[in-house]
Coordinates of C-alpha atoms in Angstrom, one line a residue:
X1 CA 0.0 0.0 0.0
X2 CA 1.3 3.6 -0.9
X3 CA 0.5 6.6 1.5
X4 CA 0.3 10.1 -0.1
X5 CA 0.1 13.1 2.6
X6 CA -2.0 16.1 1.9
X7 CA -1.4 19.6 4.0
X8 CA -3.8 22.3 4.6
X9 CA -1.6 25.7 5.7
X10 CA -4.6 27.6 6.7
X11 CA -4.7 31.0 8.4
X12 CA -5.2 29.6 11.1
X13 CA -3.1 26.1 11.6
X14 CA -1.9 23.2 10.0
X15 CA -3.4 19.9 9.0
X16 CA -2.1 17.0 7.6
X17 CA -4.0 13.8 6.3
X18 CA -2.2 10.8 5.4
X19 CA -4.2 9.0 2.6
X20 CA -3.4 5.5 0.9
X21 CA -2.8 6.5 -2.4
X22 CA -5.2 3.8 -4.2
X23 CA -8.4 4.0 -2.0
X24 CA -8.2 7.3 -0.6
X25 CA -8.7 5.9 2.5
X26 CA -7.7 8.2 5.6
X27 CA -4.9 6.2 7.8
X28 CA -3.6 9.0 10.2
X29 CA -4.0 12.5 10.5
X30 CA -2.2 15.9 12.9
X31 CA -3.2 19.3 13.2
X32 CA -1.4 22.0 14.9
X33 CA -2.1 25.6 15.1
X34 CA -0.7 29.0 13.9
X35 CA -0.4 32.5 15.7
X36 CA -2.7 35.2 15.2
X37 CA -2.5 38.4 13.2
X38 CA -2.6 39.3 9.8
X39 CA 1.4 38.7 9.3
X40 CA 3.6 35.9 10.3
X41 CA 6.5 34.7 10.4
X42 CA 6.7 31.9 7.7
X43 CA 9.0 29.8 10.1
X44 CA 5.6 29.6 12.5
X45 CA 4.3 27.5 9.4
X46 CA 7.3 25.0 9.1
X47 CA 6.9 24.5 12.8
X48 CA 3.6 24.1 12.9
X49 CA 4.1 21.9 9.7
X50 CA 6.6 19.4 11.5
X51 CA 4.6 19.5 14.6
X52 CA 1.4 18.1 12.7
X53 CA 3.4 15.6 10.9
X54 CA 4.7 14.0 14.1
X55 CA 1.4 13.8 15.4
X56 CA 0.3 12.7 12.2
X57 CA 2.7 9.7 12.6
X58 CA 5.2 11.1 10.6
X59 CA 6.2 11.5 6.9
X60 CA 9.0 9.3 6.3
X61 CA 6.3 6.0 4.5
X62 CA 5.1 8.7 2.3
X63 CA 5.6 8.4 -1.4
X64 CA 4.3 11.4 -2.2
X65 CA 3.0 14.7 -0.5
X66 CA 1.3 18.0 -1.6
X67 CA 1.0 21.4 0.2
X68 CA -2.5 23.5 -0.3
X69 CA -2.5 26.9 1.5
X70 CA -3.7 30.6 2.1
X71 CA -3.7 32.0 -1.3
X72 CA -1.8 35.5 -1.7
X73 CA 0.4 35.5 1.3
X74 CA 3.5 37.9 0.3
X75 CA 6.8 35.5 1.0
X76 CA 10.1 37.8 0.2
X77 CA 13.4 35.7 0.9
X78 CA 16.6 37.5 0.6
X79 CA 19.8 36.6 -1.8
X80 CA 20.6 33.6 1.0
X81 CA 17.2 32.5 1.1
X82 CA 16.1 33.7 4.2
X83 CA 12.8 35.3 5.1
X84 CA 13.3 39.4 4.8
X85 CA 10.1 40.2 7.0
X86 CA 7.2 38.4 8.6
X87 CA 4.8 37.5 5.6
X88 CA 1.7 39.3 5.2
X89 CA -1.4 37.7 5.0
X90 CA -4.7 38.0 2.3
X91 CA -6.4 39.4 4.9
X92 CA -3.9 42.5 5.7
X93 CA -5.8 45.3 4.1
X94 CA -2.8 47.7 4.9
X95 CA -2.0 47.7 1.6
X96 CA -5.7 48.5 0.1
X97 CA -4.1 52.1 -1.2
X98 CA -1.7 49.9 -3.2
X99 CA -4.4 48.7 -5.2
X100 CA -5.8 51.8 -6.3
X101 CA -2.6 53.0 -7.1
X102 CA -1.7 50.4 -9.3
X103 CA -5.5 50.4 -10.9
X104 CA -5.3 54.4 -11.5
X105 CA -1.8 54.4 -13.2
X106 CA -3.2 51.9 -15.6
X107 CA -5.2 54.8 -16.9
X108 CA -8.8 56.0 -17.0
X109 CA -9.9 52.4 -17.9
X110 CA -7.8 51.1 -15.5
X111 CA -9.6 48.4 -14.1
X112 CA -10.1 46.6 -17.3
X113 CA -6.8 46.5 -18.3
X114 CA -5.7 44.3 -14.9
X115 CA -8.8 42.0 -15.5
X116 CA -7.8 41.4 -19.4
X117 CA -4.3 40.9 -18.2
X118 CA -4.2 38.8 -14.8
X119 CA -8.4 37.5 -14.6
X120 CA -8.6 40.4 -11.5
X121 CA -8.4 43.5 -10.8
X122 CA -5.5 43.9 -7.3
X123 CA -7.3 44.9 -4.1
X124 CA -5.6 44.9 -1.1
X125 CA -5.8 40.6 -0.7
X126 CA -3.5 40.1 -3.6
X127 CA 0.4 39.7 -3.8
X128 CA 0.9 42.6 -5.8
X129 CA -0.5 45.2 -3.9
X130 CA 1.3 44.0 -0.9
X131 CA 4.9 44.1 -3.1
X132 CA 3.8 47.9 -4.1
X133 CA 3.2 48.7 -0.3
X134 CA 6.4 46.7 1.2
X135 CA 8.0 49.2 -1.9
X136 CA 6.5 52.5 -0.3
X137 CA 6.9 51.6 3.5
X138 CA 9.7 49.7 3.9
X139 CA 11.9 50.4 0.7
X140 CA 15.1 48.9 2.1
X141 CA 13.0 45.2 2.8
X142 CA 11.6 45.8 -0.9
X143 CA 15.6 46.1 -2.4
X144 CA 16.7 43.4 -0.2
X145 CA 13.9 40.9 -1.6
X146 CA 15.8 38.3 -4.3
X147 CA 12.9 36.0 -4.5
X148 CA 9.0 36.4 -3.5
X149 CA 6.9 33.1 -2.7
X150 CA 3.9 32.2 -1.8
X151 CA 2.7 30.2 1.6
X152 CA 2.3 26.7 0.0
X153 CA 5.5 27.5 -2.8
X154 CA 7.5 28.3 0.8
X155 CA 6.5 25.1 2.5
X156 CA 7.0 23.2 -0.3
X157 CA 10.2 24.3 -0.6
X158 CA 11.4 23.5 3.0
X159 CA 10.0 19.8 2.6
X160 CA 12.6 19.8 -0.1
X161 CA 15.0 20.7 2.7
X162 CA 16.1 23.9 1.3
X163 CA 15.7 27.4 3.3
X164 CA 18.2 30.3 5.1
X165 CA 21.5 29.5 3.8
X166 CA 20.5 27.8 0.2
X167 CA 21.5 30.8 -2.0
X168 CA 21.1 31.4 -5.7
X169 CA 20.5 27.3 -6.3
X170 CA 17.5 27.1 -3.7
X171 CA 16.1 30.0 -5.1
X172 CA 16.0 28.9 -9.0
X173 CA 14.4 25.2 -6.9
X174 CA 11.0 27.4 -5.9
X175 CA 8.1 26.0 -7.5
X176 CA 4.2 26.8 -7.7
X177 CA 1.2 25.8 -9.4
X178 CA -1.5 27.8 -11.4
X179 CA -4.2 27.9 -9.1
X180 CA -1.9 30.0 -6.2
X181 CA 0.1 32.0 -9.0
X182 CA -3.2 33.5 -10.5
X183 CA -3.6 35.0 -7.1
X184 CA -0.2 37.1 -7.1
X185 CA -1.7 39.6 -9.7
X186 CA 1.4 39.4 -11.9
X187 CA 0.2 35.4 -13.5
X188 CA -1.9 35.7 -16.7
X189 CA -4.5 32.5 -16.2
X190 CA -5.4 33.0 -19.4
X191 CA -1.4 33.3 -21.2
X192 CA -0.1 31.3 -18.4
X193 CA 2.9 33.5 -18.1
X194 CA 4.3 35.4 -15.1
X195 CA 3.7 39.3 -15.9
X196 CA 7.0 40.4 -15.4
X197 CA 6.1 44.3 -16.3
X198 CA 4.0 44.3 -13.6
X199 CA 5.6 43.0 -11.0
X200 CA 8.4 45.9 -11.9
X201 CA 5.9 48.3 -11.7
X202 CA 4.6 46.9 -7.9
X203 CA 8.3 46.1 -6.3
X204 CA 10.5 48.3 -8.2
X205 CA 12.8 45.5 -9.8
X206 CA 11.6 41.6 -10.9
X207 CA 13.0 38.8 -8.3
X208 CA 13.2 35.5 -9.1
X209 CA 9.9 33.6 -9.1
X210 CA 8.7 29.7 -8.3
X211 CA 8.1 28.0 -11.2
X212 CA 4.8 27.3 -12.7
X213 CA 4.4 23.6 -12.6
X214 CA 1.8 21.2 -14.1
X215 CA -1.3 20.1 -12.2
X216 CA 0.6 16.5 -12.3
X217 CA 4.1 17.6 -12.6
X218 CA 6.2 17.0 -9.6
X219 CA 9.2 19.7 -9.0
X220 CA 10.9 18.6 -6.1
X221 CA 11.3 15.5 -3.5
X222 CA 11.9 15.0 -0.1
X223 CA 14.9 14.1 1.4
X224 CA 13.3 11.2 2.2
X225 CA 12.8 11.0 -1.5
X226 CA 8.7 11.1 -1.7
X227 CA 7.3 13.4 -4.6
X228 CA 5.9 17.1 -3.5
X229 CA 3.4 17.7 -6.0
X230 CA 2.5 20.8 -7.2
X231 CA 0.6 22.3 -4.3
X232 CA -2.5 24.5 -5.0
X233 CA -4.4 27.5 -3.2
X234 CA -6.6 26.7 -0.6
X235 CA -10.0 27.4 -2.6
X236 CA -8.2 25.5 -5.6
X237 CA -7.6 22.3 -3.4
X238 CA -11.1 22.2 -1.6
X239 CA -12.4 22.0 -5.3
X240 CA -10.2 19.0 -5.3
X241 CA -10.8 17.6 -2.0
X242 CA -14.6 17.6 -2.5
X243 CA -14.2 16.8 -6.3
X244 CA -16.0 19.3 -7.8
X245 CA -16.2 19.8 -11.6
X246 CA -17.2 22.2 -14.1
X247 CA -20.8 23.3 -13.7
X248 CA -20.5 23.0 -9.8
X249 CA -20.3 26.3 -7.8
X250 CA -18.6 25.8 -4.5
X251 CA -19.6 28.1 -0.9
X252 CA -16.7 27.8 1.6
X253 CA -17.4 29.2 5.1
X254 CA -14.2 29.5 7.0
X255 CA -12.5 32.1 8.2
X256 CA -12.9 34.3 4.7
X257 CA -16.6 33.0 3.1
X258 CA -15.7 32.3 -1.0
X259 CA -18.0 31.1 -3.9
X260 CA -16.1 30.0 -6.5
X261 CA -17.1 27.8 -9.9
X262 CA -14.9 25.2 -11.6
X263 CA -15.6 26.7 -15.2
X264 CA -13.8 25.7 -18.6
X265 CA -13.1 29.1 -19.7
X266 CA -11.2 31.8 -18.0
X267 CA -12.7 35.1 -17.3
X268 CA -12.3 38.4 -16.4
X269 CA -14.4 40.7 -14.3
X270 CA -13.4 44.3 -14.8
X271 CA -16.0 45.2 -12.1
X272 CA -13.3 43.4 -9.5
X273 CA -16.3 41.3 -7.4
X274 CA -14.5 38.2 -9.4
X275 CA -11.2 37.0 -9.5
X276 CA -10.9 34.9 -12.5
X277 CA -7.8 32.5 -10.8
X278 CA -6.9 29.2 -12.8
X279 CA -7.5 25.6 -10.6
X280 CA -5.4 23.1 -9.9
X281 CA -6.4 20.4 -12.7
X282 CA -6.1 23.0 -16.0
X283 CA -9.4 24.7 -15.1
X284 CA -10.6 27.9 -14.1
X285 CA -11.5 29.2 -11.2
X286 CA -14.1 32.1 -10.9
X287 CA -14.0 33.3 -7.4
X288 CA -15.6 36.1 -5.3
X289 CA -14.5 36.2 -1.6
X290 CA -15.9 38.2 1.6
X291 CA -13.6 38.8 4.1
X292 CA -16.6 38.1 7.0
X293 CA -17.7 34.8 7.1
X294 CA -17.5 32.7 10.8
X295 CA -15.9 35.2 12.9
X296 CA -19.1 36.6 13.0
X297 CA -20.5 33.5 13.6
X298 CA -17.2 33.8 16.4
X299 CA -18.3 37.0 17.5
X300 CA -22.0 36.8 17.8
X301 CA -22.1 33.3 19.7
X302 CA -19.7 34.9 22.7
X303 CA -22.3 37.9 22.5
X304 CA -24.6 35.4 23.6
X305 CA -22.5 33.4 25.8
X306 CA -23.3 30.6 23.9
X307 CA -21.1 28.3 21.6
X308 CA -21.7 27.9 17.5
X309 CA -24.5 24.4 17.9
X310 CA -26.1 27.5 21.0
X311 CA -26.3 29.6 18.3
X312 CA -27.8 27.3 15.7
X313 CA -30.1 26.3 18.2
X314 CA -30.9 29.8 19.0
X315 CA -31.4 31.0 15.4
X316 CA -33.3 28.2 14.5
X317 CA -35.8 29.0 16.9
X318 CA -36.4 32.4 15.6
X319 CA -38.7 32.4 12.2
X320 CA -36.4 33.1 8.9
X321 CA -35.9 36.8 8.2
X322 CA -35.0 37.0 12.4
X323 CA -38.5 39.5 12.6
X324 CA -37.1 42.1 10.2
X325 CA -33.4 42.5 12.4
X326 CA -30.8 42.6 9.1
X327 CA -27.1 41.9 9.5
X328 CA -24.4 43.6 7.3
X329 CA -21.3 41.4 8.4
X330 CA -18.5 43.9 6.9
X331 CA -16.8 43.6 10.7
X332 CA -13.8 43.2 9.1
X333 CA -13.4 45.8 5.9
X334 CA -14.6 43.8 3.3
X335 CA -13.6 42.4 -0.5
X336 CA -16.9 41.9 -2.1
X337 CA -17.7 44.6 -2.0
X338 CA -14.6 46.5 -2.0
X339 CA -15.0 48.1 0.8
X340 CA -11.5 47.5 3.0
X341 CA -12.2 50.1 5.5
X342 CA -16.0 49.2 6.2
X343 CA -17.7 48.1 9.6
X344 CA -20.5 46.1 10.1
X345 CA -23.9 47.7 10.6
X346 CA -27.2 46.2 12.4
X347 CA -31.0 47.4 10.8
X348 CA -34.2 46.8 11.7
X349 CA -34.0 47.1 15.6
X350 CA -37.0 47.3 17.4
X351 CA -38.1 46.2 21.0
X352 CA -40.0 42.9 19.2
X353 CA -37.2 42.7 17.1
X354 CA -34.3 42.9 19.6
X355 CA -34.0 39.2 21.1
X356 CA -31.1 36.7 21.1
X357 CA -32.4 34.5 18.9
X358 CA -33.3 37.0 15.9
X359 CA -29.4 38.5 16.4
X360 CA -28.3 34.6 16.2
X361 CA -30.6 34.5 12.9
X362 CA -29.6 37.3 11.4
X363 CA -26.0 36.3 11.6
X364 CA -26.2 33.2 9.5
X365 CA -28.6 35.4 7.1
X366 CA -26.7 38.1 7.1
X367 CA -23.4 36.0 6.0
X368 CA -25.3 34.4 3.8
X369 CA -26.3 37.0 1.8
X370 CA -23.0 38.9 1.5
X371 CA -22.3 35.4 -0.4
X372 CA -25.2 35.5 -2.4
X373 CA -24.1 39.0 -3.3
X374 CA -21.1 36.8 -4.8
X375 CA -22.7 34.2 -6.4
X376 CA -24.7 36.7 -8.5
X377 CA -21.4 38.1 -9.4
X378 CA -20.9 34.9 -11.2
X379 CA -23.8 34.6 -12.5
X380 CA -23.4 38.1 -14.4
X381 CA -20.2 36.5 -15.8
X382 CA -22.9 33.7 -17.4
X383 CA -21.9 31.1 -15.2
X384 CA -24.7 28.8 -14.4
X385 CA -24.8 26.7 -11.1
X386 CA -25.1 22.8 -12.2
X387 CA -24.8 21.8 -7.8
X388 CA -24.4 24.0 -5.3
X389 CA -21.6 22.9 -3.0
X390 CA -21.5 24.3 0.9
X391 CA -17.5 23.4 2.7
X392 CA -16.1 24.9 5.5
X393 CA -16.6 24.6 9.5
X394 CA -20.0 26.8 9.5
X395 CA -21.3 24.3 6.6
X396 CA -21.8 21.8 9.7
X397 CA -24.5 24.5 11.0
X398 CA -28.0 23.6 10.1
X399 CA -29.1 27.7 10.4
X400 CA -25.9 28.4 8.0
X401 CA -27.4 25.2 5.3
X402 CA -31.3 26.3 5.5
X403 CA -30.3 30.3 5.3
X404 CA -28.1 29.8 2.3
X405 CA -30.6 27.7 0.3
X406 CA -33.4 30.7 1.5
X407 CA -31.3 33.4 -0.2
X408 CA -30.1 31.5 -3.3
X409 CA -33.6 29.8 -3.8
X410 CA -31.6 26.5 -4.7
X411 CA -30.8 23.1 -3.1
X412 CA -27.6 23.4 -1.1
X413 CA -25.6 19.9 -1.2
X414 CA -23.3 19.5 1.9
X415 CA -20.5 17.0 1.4
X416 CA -19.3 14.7 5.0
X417 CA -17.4 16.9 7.3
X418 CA -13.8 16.4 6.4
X419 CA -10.6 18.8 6.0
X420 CA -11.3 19.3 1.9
X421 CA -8.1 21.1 1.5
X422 CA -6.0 19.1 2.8
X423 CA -7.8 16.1 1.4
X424 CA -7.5 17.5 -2.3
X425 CA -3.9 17.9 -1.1
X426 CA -3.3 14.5 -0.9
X427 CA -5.5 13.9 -4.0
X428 CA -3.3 15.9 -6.0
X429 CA -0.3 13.6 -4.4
X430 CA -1.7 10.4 -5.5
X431 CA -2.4 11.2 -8.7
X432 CA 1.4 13.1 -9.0
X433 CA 2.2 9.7 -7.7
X434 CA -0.1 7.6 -10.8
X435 CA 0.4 9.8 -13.3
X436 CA -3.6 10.4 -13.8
X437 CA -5.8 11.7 -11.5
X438 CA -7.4 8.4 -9.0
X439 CA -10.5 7.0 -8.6
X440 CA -11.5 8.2 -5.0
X441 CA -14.9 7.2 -3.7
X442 CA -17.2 10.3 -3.7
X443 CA -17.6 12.0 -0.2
X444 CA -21.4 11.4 1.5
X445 CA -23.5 14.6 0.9
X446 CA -27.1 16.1 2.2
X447 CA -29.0 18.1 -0.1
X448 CA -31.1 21.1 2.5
X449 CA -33.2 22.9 0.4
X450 CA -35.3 25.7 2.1
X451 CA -37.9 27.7 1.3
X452 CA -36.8 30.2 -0.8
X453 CA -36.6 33.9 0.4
X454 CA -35.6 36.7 -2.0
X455 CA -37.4 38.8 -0.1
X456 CA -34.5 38.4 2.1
X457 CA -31.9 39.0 0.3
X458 CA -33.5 42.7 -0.9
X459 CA -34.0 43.4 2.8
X460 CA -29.9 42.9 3.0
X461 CA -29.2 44.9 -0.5
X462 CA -31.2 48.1 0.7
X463 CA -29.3 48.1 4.1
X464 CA -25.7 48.0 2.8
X465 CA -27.4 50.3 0.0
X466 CA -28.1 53.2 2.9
X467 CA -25.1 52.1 5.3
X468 CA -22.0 52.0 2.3
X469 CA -23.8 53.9 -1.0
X470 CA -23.9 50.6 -3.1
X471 CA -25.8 50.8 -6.0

């Protein structure tokens, strides 16, 4: 029996599943966790990395292994190899100026002409506008910085046992995969081609990037001599872990809420509300992400002194559309809309109104129609929903399930709890391993399909309408 290992270097730890590489059939898995904050140091990843390996078991029966992780993350490592500062993080909106500044210098029309180019138009999430701002701020980091990586592209690169100290040779070994490049900003999905001209324009010189591998190629081993596949982002590799397909649109509700669509074509959204990224198979990947998705789920349950199945409980006891209280979840800033500087606003208060378990509901509704908000986006791009696919911690919430089939007016399938990105890691591993993508038995799914309620969803528009000026 081969093993193939799959890790998940999320925001906010690291998981590692250890698969056999014919079945898919889970033998051992370790998590571990990760600081706080919106920028580590990448050497908090590694650690965490080796610490979930050991309690994984270990790594050294693996034949293969794959890395998926937080998509954007700006990684600069010196001439040496070593880490210049603590990475910053997709959800580090300091550098949310950077993206206007690199959308007005494009000219009058300037948002089209970074959607035709890179799929996207930068806001302050992506890789580029992080490079621009470490270029402004910190000028003598941004001359220092020989190389620039990505989370998954770093760890990758330590399991192949280079880091501080490798030089010009570990640099040139950095490697990536499509589905994490088309989030730097300077990757054309479309050409599949670094943009080096922009990349110049953002950091002042061009470093030396990963590599651009195939979705089966394998750039690197081990030391132990097992394969590292190509990695992927972390949307990218929950497509994978819960095989979705073209025609399937995929809701993740972690940390960040995304809805993203395997599609056969790439696009380009001049608007911004889509990032046209590439997968991890030779896909595309059509994604809008909030930046407010279960920490308000976080948030409102210690409100309430209750924990997230006390406040599914709670809001499932209230009648849908929580007696006219609305939720606008931007407690964070937020990406979809644009809005990095917003705060989250509550309408509709009255004394009927104003009880726990109508603030519990209009938590779930309220997150659930900010991603409504993207899955239209989407849908203006003439992408048409085939299965509706709901991943992530909050997907285990019955209130979350019935309150995003309400506002979508569809059936929501929910796939078998499981850690997807880490799974479609080790998916990515095996078939790296086979040479063809395996045969893995298809996860257990409910279908929830609620009433639907678009009078809802209208409620939600005409509040962030009157709180933020959307049209």
């Amino acid at each position: 029996m081969s093993l193939v290992a799959g890790v998940d270097s999320s925001t906010q730890s690291c998981k590692i599943v250890i698969r056999d590489a014919d079945t898919g059939a889970l033998v051992r898995s370790g998590a571990a966790p990760h600081p706080p904050g919106t920028e580590v140091d990448p050497e908090a990843w590694w650690q965490a990395l080796l610490a979930a390996a050991e309690a994984a078991g270990g790594l050294a029966d693996v034949a293969a292994i794959a890395a998926g992780g937080q998509q954007h993350g700006m990684v600069c490592l010196d001439a040496d190899g070593a880490v210049v500062r603590p990475a910053l993080l997709w959800n580090d909106i300091r550098s949310a100026d950077a993206g206007r500044q690199l959308v007005g210098e494009a000219g009058p029309d300037g948002a089209r002409h970074w959607a035709q180019e890179t799929g996207s138009v930068p806001v302050a999430s992506f890789t580029v506008t992080k490079l621009r701002w470490l270029r402004e701020h910190e000028p003598e980091n941004a001359a220092r910085t020989a190389a620039v990586c990505l989370p998954h592209d770093w760890l990758s690169w330590r399991l192949a046992g280079y880091g501080p100290g490798s030089g010009a040779e570990g640099l040139a070994a950095l490697c990536t995969d499509r589905s994490d490049a088309s989030g730097t900003g300077y990757w054309s999905p479309a050409r599949g081609e670094y943009l080096p001209e922009l990349l110049e324009q953002s950091l002042g010189h061009v470093p030396q990037l990963p590599r651009v591998l195939g979705p089966l190629e394998a750039g690197l081993r081990t030391p132990d001599g097992a394969l590292i596949g190509p990695g992927a982002g972390d949307n990218a590799g929950a497509g994978l872990g819960v095989g979705a397909g073209v025609g399937d649109v995929v809701v993740s509700i972690g940390t960040s809420g995304t809805v993203f669509a395997v599609a056969a074509d790439p696009t380009a959204d001049a608007t911004g509300l889509v990032a046209g990224f590439a997968d991890a198979t030779g896909h595309y990947l059509p994604l809008a992400c909030t930046l407010n998705a279960s920490r308000v789920l976080d948030a409102t349950a210690a409100l309430l002194a209750v924990d997230l199945p006390g406040l599914t409980e709670l809001a499932l006891s209230a009648a849908p559309g929580a007696g006219g209280l609305t939720l606008v979840p931007y407690f964070e800033g937020e990406r979809t809309p644009n809005l990095p500087d917003a705060t989250g606003s509550l309408h509709g208060l009255t004394l009927t109104s104003y009880t726990p378990a109508n603030l519990a509901r209009a938590a779930f509704e309220g997150i659930a129609c900010s991603l409504a908000d993207g899955f239209a986006a989407l849908a203006d791009l003439g992408i048409e929903a085939r299965r509706v696919l709901m991943v992530g911690g909050a997907a285990r919430s019955a209130a979350m399930q019935q309150a995003l089939s309400a506002v979508l007016g569809l059936p929501v399938t929910v796939p078998e709890p499981g850690e997807y990105v880490a799974d479609g890691a080790a998916r990515q591993a095996a078939a790296v391993l086979a040479g063809g993508w395996p045969d893995w038995k298809a996860r257990a799914a409910d279908t929830v399909t609620a009433e639907p309620a678009p009078g809802l969803l209208a409620r939600y528009r005409a509040a962030a309408r009157r709180e933020h000026g959307l049209g």
